[in-house]
PDB file of C-alpha atoms in Angstrom:
ATOM      1  CA  UNK A   1      23.876   6.132 -10.867  1.00 46.00           C
ATOM      2  CA  UNK A   2      20.527   5.978  -9.077  1.00 58.00           C
ATOM      3  CA  UNK A   3      18.319   8.639 -10.595  1.00 79.00           C
ATOM      4  CA  UNK A   4      15.570   8.178  -8.005  1.00 82.00           C
ATOM      5  CA  UNK A   5      17.996   8.154  -5.077  1.00 84.00           C
ATOM      6  CA  UNK A   6      19.532  11.500  -6.056  1.00 88.00           C
ATOM      7  CA  UNK A   7      16.220  13.382  -5.862  1.00 91.00           C
ATOM      8  CA  UNK A   8      15.584  15.178  -2.547  1.00 92.00           C
ATOM      9  CA  UNK A   9      12.335  14.566  -0.668  1.00 94.00           C
ATOM     10  CA  UNK A  10      10.392  17.715   0.243  1.00 94.00           C
ATOM     11  CA  UNK A  11       9.002  17.713   3.788  1.00 94.00           C
ATOM     12  CA  UNK A  12       5.455  19.175   3.853  1.00 93.00           C
ATOM     13  CA  UNK A  13       4.094  21.466   6.577  1.00 92.00           C
ATOM     14  CA  UNK A  14       3.257  19.687   9.833  1.00 92.00           C
ATOM     15  CA  UNK A  15       5.626  16.775   9.151  1.00 94.00           C
ATOM     16  CA  UNK A  16       8.881  16.150  11.020  1.00 94.00           C
ATOM     17  CA  UNK A  17      11.714  13.824  10.015  1.00 94.00           C
ATOM     18  CA  UNK A  18      14.252  12.642  12.599  1.00 93.00           C
ATOM     19  CA  UNK A  19      17.360  10.521  11.952  1.00 94.00           C
ATOM     20  CA  UNK A  20      19.090   8.785  14.874  1.00 92.00           C
ATOM     21  CA  UNK A  21      21.301   5.634  15.037  1.00 89.00           C
ATOM     22  CA  UNK A  22      20.366   4.171  11.617  1.00 91.00           C
ATOM     23  CA  UNK A  23      16.646   4.677  12.308  1.00 94.00           C
ATOM     24  CA  UNK A  24      14.549   7.301  10.543  1.00 95.00           C
ATOM     25  CA  UNK A  25      11.302   8.476  12.179  1.00 95.00           C
ATOM     26  CA  UNK A  26       8.653  10.431  10.288  1.00 95.00           C
ATOM     27  CA  UNK A  27       5.800  12.076  12.231  1.00 95.00           C
ATOM     28  CA  UNK A  28       2.794  13.788  10.689  1.00 94.00           C
ATOM     29  CA  UNK A  29      -0.865  14.556  11.183  1.00 94.00           C
ATOM     30  CA  UNK A  30      -1.938  10.990  10.255  1.00 93.00           C
ATOM     31  CA  UNK A  31       0.568   9.060  12.383  1.00 93.00           C
ATOM     32  CA  UNK A  32       4.182   8.066  12.920  1.00 94.00           C
ATOM     33  CA  UNK A  33       6.389   5.627  10.975  1.00 95.00           C
ATOM     34  CA  UNK A  34       9.920   4.338  11.625  1.00 95.00           C
ATOM     35  CA  UNK A  35      12.360   2.523   9.351  1.00 94.00           C
ATOM     36  CA  UNK A  36      15.836   1.081   9.895  1.00 94.00           C
ATOM     37  CA  UNK A  37      18.416   1.743   7.187  1.00 91.00           C
ATOM     38  CA  UNK A  38      21.949   0.715   6.273  1.00 89.00           C
ATOM     39  CA  UNK A  39      24.553   1.471   3.560  1.00 88.00           C
ATOM     40  CA  UNK A  40      23.265   5.029   3.030  1.00 91.00           C
ATOM     41  CA  UNK A  41      23.580   8.417   4.759  1.00 92.00           C
ATOM     42  CA  UNK A  42      20.376  10.365   5.410  1.00 92.00           C
ATOM     43  CA  UNK A  43      20.487  14.107   6.152  1.00 92.00           C
ATOM     44  CA  UNK A  44      17.645  16.564   6.816  1.00 93.00           C
ATOM     45  CA  UNK A  45      18.468  20.070   5.519  1.00 91.00           C
ATOM     46  CA  UNK A  46      16.307  23.082   4.600  1.00 91.00           C
ATOM     47  CA  UNK A  47      12.990  21.204   4.685  1.00 91.00           C
ATOM     48  CA  UNK A  48      14.324  18.407   2.473  1.00 93.00           C
ATOM     49  CA  UNK A  49      15.641  14.885   3.048  1.00 93.00           C
ATOM     50  CA  UNK A  50      18.847  14.009   1.161  1.00 93.00           C
ATOM     51  CA  UNK A  51      20.013  10.408   0.777  1.00 92.00           C
ATOM     52  CA  UNK A  52      23.604   9.698  -0.290  1.00 92.00           C
ATOM     53  CA  UNK A  53      25.536   6.454  -0.745  1.00 90.00           C
ATOM     54  CA  UNK A  54      29.124   5.802   0.386  1.00 90.00           C
ATOM     55  CA  UNK A  55      30.312   4.025  -2.802  1.00 90.00           C
ATOM     56  CA  UNK A  56      29.233   3.088  -6.315  1.00 88.00           C
ATOM     57  CA  UNK A  57      29.020  -0.660  -5.694  1.00 88.00           C
ATOM     58  CA  UNK A  58      25.950  -2.450  -7.020  1.00 87.00           C
ATOM     59  CA  UNK A  59      24.502  -3.134  -3.595  1.00 90.00           C
ATOM     60  CA  UNK A  60      24.927   0.479  -2.456  1.00 89.00           C
ATOM     61  CA  UNK A  61      23.266   1.752  -5.650  1.00 88.00           C
ATOM     62  CA  UNK A  62      20.293  -0.583  -5.099  1.00 89.00           C
ATOM     63  CA  UNK A  63      19.857   0.456  -1.462  1.00 91.00           C
ATOM     64  CA  UNK A  64      20.190   4.133  -2.417  1.00 91.00           C
ATOM     65  CA  UNK A  65      17.045   4.044  -4.561  1.00 91.00           C
ATOM     66  CA  UNK A  66      15.269   1.652  -2.176  1.00 92.00           C
ATOM     67  CA  UNK A  67      15.622   3.825   0.925  1.00 93.00           C
ATOM     68  CA  UNK A  68      14.766   6.994  -1.002  1.00 93.00           C
ATOM     69  CA  UNK A  69      11.491   5.356  -2.134  1.00 94.00           C
ATOM     70  CA  UNK A  70      10.742   4.041   1.380  1.00 95.00           C
ATOM     71  CA  UNK A  71      11.320   7.458   2.984  1.00 95.00           C
ATOM     72  CA  UNK A  72       9.183   9.162   0.308  1.00 96.00           C
ATOM     73  CA  UNK A  73       6.339   6.687   0.958  1.00 96.00           C
ATOM     74  CA  UNK A  74       6.617   7.354   4.699  1.00 95.00           C
ATOM     75  CA  UNK A  75       6.526  11.159   4.256  1.00 95.00           C
ATOM     76  CA  UNK A  76       3.562  11.004   1.860  1.00 95.00           C
ATOM     77  CA  UNK A  77       1.763   8.495   4.091  1.00 95.00           C
ATOM     78  CA  UNK A  78       1.887  10.553   7.297  1.00 95.00           C
ATOM     79  CA  UNK A  79       0.917  13.766   5.465  1.00 95.00           C
ATOM     80  CA  UNK A  80      -1.694  12.652   2.867  1.00 95.00           C
ATOM     81  CA  UNK A  81      -2.261   8.923   3.468  1.00 95.00           C
ATOM     82  CA  UNK A  82      -2.636   5.978   1.083  1.00 96.00           C
ATOM     83  CA  UNK A  83      -5.835   4.451  -0.320  1.00 97.00           C
ATOM     84  CA  UNK A  84      -6.572   1.124  -2.014  1.00 97.00           C
ATOM     85  CA  UNK A  85      -9.964   0.260  -3.514  1.00 97.00           C
ATOM     86  CA  UNK A  86     -11.075  -3.293  -4.233  1.00 96.00           C
ATOM     87  CA  UNK A  87     -14.107  -4.317  -6.279  1.00 96.00           C
ATOM     88  CA  UNK A  88     -16.064  -7.569  -5.829  1.00 96.00           C
ATOM     89  CA  UNK A  89     -17.237  -8.858  -9.222  1.00 94.00           C
ATOM     90  CA  UNK A  90     -19.645 -11.802  -9.158  1.00 92.00           C
ATOM     91  CA  UNK A  91     -23.224 -12.767  -8.360  1.00 93.00           C
ATOM     92  CA  UNK A  92     -23.804 -12.910  -4.606  1.00 91.00           C
ATOM     93  CA  UNK A  93     -20.409 -11.475  -3.645  1.00 95.00           C
ATOM     94  CA  UNK A  94     -20.894  -9.059  -0.740  1.00 95.00           C
ATOM     95  CA  UNK A  95     -18.753  -7.088   1.697  1.00 95.00           C
ATOM     96  CA  UNK A  96     -19.697  -5.406   4.954  1.00 95.00           C
ATOM     97  CA  UNK A  97     -17.810  -4.072   7.934  1.00 94.00           C
ATOM     98  CA  UNK A  98     -18.482  -3.540  11.619  1.00 93.00           C
ATOM     99  CA  UNK A  99     -15.667  -1.359  12.920  1.00 92.00           C
ATOM    100  CA  UNK A 100     -12.379  -3.148  12.169  1.00 93.00           C
ATOM    101  CA  UNK A 101     -14.026  -6.460  11.158  1.00 95.00           C
ATOM    102  CA  UNK A 102     -14.482  -7.026   7.434  1.00 95.00           C
ATOM    103  CA  UNK A 103     -17.091  -9.640   6.486  1.00 95.00           C
ATOM    104  CA  UNK A 104     -16.805 -11.102   2.955  1.00 95.00           C
ATOM    105  CA  UNK A 105     -19.378 -13.389   1.285  1.00 95.00           C
ATOM    106  CA  UNK A 106     -17.493 -14.859  -1.689  1.00 94.00           C
ATOM    107  CA  UNK A 107     -19.452 -17.989  -2.574  1.00 93.00           C
ATOM    108  CA  UNK A 108     -17.805 -20.268  -0.019  1.00 94.00           C
ATOM    109  CA  UNK A 109     -19.891 -22.222   2.523  1.00 96.00           C
ATOM    110  CA  UNK A 110     -19.057 -19.669   5.251  1.00 96.00           C
ATOM    111  CA  UNK A 111     -18.337 -15.948   5.216  1.00 95.00           C
ATOM    112  CA  UNK A 112     -14.726 -14.834   5.609  1.00 96.00           C
ATOM    113  CA  UNK A 113     -14.241 -12.495   8.580  1.00 96.00           C
ATOM    114  CA  UNK A 114     -10.982 -10.502   8.758  1.00 95.00           C
ATOM    115  CA  UNK A 115      -9.796  -8.510  11.768  1.00 96.00           C
ATOM    116  CA  UNK A 116      -7.935  -5.508  10.371  1.00 95.00           C
ATOM    117  CA  UNK A 117      -5.061  -3.675  12.052  1.00 94.00           C
ATOM    118  CA  UNK A 118      -6.048  -0.510  13.941  1.00 94.00           C
ATOM    119  CA  UNK A 119      -3.940   1.632  11.538  1.00 93.00           C
ATOM    120  CA  UNK A 120      -6.281   0.719   8.642  1.00 95.00           C
ATOM    121  CA  UNK A 121      -9.655   2.388   8.129  1.00 95.00           C
ATOM    122  CA  UNK A 122     -12.137   0.353   6.086  1.00 96.00           C
ATOM    123  CA  UNK A 123     -15.256   1.458   4.195  1.00 95.00           C
ATOM    124  CA  UNK A 124     -17.608  -0.793   2.251  1.00 95.00           C
ATOM    125  CA  UNK A 125     -20.173   0.391  -0.261  1.00 95.00           C
ATOM    126  CA  UNK A 126     -22.793  -1.611  -2.128  1.00 92.00           C
ATOM    127  CA  UNK A 127     -25.176   0.241  -4.418  1.00 91.00           C
ATOM    128  CA  UNK A 128     -27.874  -1.420  -6.462  1.00 91.00           C
ATOM    129  CA  UNK A 129     -26.680  -2.164  -9.994  1.00 91.00           C
ATOM    130  CA  UNK A 130     -22.988  -1.696  -9.103  1.00 93.00           C
ATOM    131  CA  UNK A 131     -20.358  -4.060  -7.757  1.00 94.00           C
ATOM    132  CA  UNK A 132     -19.620  -3.852  -4.000  1.00 95.00           C
ATOM    133  CA  UNK A 133     -16.382  -2.008  -3.199  1.00 96.00           C
ATOM    134  CA  UNK A 134     -13.965  -2.051  -0.262  1.00 97.00           C
ATOM    135  CA  UNK A 135     -11.956   1.107   0.425  1.00 97.00           C
ATOM    136  CA  UNK A 136      -8.872   0.774   2.643  1.00 97.00           C
ATOM    137  CA  UNK A 137      -7.117   3.892   3.972  1.00 96.00           C
ATOM    138  CA  UNK A 138      -3.909   4.063   6.039  1.00 96.00           C
ATOM    139  CA  UNK A 139      -0.686   6.007   6.536  1.00 96.00           C
ATOM    140  CA  UNK A 140       1.477   2.860   6.065  1.00 95.00           C
ATOM    141  CA  UNK A 141       1.824   1.917   2.379  1.00 96.00           C
ATOM    142  CA  UNK A 142       3.430  -1.472   3.093  1.00 96.00           C
ATOM    143  CA  UNK A 143       0.670  -2.520   5.497  1.00 96.00           C
ATOM    144  CA  UNK A 144      -2.198  -1.398   3.270  1.00 97.00           C
ATOM    145  CA  UNK A 145      -0.684  -3.187   0.251  1.00 96.00           C
ATOM    146  CA  UNK A 146      -0.236  -6.375   2.229  1.00 97.00           C
ATOM    147  CA  UNK A 147      -3.824  -6.330   3.535  1.00 96.00           C
ATOM    148  CA  UNK A 148      -5.248  -5.537   0.077  1.00 96.00           C
ATOM    149  CA  UNK A 149      -3.250  -8.411  -1.467  1.00 96.00           C
ATOM    150  CA  UNK A 150      -4.496 -10.763   1.281  1.00 97.00           C
ATOM    151  CA  UNK A 151      -8.137  -9.786   0.636  1.00 96.00           C
ATOM    152  CA  UNK A 152      -7.639 -10.212  -3.134  1.00 96.00           C
ATOM    153  CA  UNK A 153      -6.078 -13.656  -2.623  1.00 96.00           C
ATOM    154  CA  UNK A 154      -9.360 -15.060  -1.236  1.00 96.00           C
ATOM    155  CA  UNK A 155     -10.933 -14.920  -4.729  1.00 94.00           C
ATOM    156  CA  UNK A 156      -8.543 -13.807  -7.482  1.00 95.00           C
ATOM    157  CA  UNK A 157     -10.215 -12.687 -10.725  1.00 95.00           C
ATOM    158  CA  UNK A 158     -10.562 -15.531 -13.193  1.00 94.00           C
ATOM    159  CA  UNK A 159      -9.791 -14.894 -16.875  1.00 94.00           C
ATOM    160  CA  UNK A 160     -13.058 -16.152 -18.454  1.00 93.00           C
ATOM    161  CA  UNK A 161     -15.837 -14.128 -16.808  1.00 92.00           C
ATOM    162  CA  UNK A 162     -13.680 -11.825 -14.668  1.00 91.00           C
ATOM    163  CA  UNK A 163     -15.343 -12.911 -11.423  1.00 94.00           C
ATOM    164  CA  UNK A 164     -13.424 -12.352  -8.193  1.00 95.00           C
ATOM    165  CA  UNK A 165     -11.872  -9.532  -6.174  1.00 96.00           C
ATOM    166  CA  UNK A 166      -9.909  -7.004  -8.206  1.00 95.00           C
ATOM    167  CA  UNK A 167      -8.387  -3.583  -7.655  1.00 96.00           C
ATOM    168  CA  UNK A 168     -10.459  -0.697  -9.045  1.00 94.00           C
ATOM    169  CA  UNK A 169      -8.995   0.186 -12.436  1.00 92.00           C
ATOM    170  CA  UNK A 170      -7.110  -3.129 -12.779  1.00 91.00           C
ATOM    171  CA  UNK A 171      -7.027  -4.470 -16.337  1.00 93.00           C
ATOM    172  CA  UNK A 172      -7.654  -8.212 -16.443  1.00 91.00           C
ATOM    173  CA  UNK A 173      -6.295 -10.467 -19.151  1.00 92.00           C
ATOM    174  CA  UNK A 174      -9.389 -12.119 -20.581  1.00 92.00           C
ATOM    175  CA  UNK A 175      -9.492 -15.441 -22.436  1.00 92.00           C
ATOM    176  CA  UNK A 176     -11.971 -16.764 -24.972  1.00 91.00           C
ATOM    177  CA  UNK A 177     -14.079 -19.698 -23.832  1.00 88.00           C
ATOM    178  CA  UNK A 178     -14.065 -23.068 -25.530  1.00 87.00           C
ATOM    179  CA  UNK A 179     -15.183 -22.911 -29.143  1.00 81.00           C
ATOM    180  CA  UNK A 180     -18.132 -25.027 -30.310  1.00 65.00           C
TER     181      UNK A 180
END
């Protein structure tokens, strides 16, 4: 039995959840998200969202937990929002932004310029003596994760010195260098 799928999702103040024709729509103060669903029944009762499955087959059990997690992420996203922080570790690595354009200097011959989706807010900070950081904020968890992974893929952290783009708080697996 899906333990996650059986838990109800509490709907916070100022958030509305609407279910119509296998599409769930969640509206809140930060935006609006929609998601198609299948193989589960979604009901909104007493300020809570309940997700039930029609049978105990393996596929239905998997989708039960999946859609519960997706709906929870949507509800939390439109009410509180999601944040990802990336840190640039390395000499000469810099990040700056002008509106929705993120400019990264990562040791390549040219800077990398990324046009971000309008749903994502970006902030860059660079203080003397600290590594530059990029802070991404959005109401869509899938989109923000995808963009953060794309930015990280330009210069993944290497295991010897730890140089590259990493998530704040990420533990890197370090290796010893060659022995003399």
